[in-house]
Each structure stands twice: as C-alpha cells, then as structure tokens.
Amino acid sequence: MSHSDFSIEFYPPKTAEGAEKLRVTRVRLAALNPKYFSVTFGAGGSTQQGTLDTVLEIRREGHQAAPHISCLGSSRDRLRAALDEYRSNGIRRLVALRGDLPSGYGAVDFSSGEFRYANELVEFIRAESGDWFHIEVAAYPEMHPQAKSPLDDVQSFARKVQAGADGAITQYFYNADAYFRFVDEARKLGVQVPIAAGVMPITNTMQLLRFSEMCGAEIPRWVRLKLLSYGDDIESIRAFGLDVVTALCERLLAGGAPGLHFYSLNQAAPTMAICQRLKLQG
Ligand code: FAD
C-alpha cells in the first residue's frame, strides 16, 4: 500500500476548543500521509462556514482537502456561490451528497425543493464548473435506509456516476461480502470508477450502535454481543475493535478495494492504530 490509497474524514468543530483539538489530531494523522482529508457538511447546510474554514486550514498546512457539499434544502444560487467560493480558493475535490435535513423539520417531502437526489447535484456541479472538481459520491453496500430495494439503490448509485462522479466512498460496514457484492453489481451496471471502502474504527459501543441504527450499517451479532459484554471497559472495546476493523480492512484490500476512507470522528488514535497495523503510513 502507498500513501495514495487512503483518505481521512473530519467534521467541522463547533467550538474553539474543538478546533484546537482537531489541529492536534491533524498533525498526528498527517504523518500517515493520506491522499486527502475530507470535511463533512452539516445537515441542511448548517456548517458551510465551518466546512470551508476547516478545509482552508488543512490546505494552509499543506495537505489536500475535500469539502463535502449537500443539496437537500439548498438552492441553485446557494450552491453556485459555494462552488465559486471553493474554486476561488483553489479547491479541486468535492464529496457530493444529497444530505439529510436537520432533525426538527418534521415529515419531509423529498420531492419539493430544487434538488431531490445527489445525481442532480453532480449534474449541476458539472454544468457549472466542467471538470474543475474531482467529485466523489456516496455508496451503500448494505443499502441506503430510504432506498426502495437493493437493486433500486445500486441503480441510483450508477446514475450518480453517469452524471459525472469520478469516484465513490461507501458508508461504513463490517461485512466485507456486502461490499464485494455491491461493487460487482455496480460494475455490471457499467460503473468503472473506484469505490473506496468507508471504515469506521470501533471505540465506543453505544455511539456505534446508535449511528449504525440511523445510517443502516449492520453490526454483526457476535461483534455487538462482544462489545456489549465489555461494558465500560474502554481498553477491551478498543483492542477488540482494532482486531475486527483491521481484519476487515485486510480482507477488503486483499479482495481489490482500491482505497480506504476512515471516518475519524476527529480522533487520531483509532485511525492511526489501524493504519499502523496495516502498514499504511507513507
Ligand atoms: P442519493 O444518492 O440521492 O440517495 C438518497 C436515496 O434516494 C437513496 O435511498 C437512493 O436509493 C434514492 N435515490 C437516489 N436517486 C434516486 C432517484 N433518482 N429516484 C428515486 N430514488 C432515488 N450527510 C451530510 O449531511 N453531510 C455530509 O458531509 C455527509 N457525508 C457523507 C459521506 C459519505 C461517504 C457517506 C456515505 C454519507 C455522507 N452523508 C453526509 C450522509 C448522506 O447525506 C445521507 O446518507 C443521505 O441520506 C443520502 O445522501 P446520498 O448522496 O447518498 O443521496
């Protein structure tokens, strides 16, 4: 493996203290030489400034950075302004998503608004800025929770790629077979772009179970039972999680995954431990 094969995701910090912690995290993770760092975008565009500020800071530190950009609840004018801002700052890579509306919006009619799905956002970015941006989109080996069926979901994924995406990053999962199957099905639909596997380090049982419930990632029963059996014993949770996730990554890479994308949750140690075991540092 070389440094070009993995990326690391952050979320924009909400406080000055969080920003300082993230700087320290970044210095440690930058030593691994990832291909780029990506920075998420809050539901309904609630952290656009935070995303931009964090991305610019990463670039000033000399690293590649990719802002996430989402379209649900946004407008053509707002997205055009965001794209212009990124272009004028020399940003060349985006992670393009539909996004989710912030909680508290009540029942949402996804058919209203200027954008309904991520393929429309990808089309818009290409129409506005040609080939300026390298665009990554999301993929769901275990199916997006709102999809009508697995087939429908992989077809929607293929539509985003046809709209002009250069690559994809998956939702995290702990079942390598789901990933390999999804990649095979996408290839059969003509998708040729690299599909990097999203990797969530395991550090906190309750947080993991809560996230996974929301985003539709399955925690295998034996993994869940083991994690729950450790209670508050953080060291055992982390040691077991490191074994499980490293084995998953080894299998993914051996099976041809073109890259890994780590959901760092702004912590350095869990991602570093996995990369070190995999000898991923550049
Ligand atoms: P889409 O690809 O539009 O799919 C959404 C749903 O609609 C799916 O069920 C799909 O099957 C269906 N669908 C798609 N197109 C059609 C169509 N034409 N007709 C009918 N059905 C269709 N969220 C954030 O708010 N901020 C972030 O920064 C962020 N980063 C993420 C990064 C990664 C790598 C991933 C995997 C997810 C991220 N998310 C983020 C979460 C993401 O926004 C949600 O999962 C969202 O619900 C779907 O976004 P999408 O881009 O995959 O949507």
Short mmCIF file of N, CA, C and O in Angstrom, two decimals, residues 211 215 238:
data_model
loop_
_atom_site.label_atom_id
_atom_site.label_comp_id
_atom_site.label_asym_id
_atom_site.label_seq_id
_atom_site.Cartn_x
_atom_site.Cartn_y
_atom_site.Cartn_z
N PHE A 211 -25.33 5.25 15.86
CA PHE A 211 -25.02 5.68 14.48
C PHE A 211 -25.48 4.64 13.47
O PHE A 211 -26.04 4.96 12.44
N CYS A 215 -27.91 4.99 10.18
CA CYS A 215 -27.42 5.02 8.80
C CYS A 215 -27.57 3.67 8.11
O CYS A 215 -27.22 3.53 6.94
N ARG A 238 -11.64 -1.12 22.64
CA ARG A 238 -10.72 -0.63 21.59
C ARG A 238 -9.84 -1.74 21.04
O ARG A 238 -9.60 -1.80 19.83
#
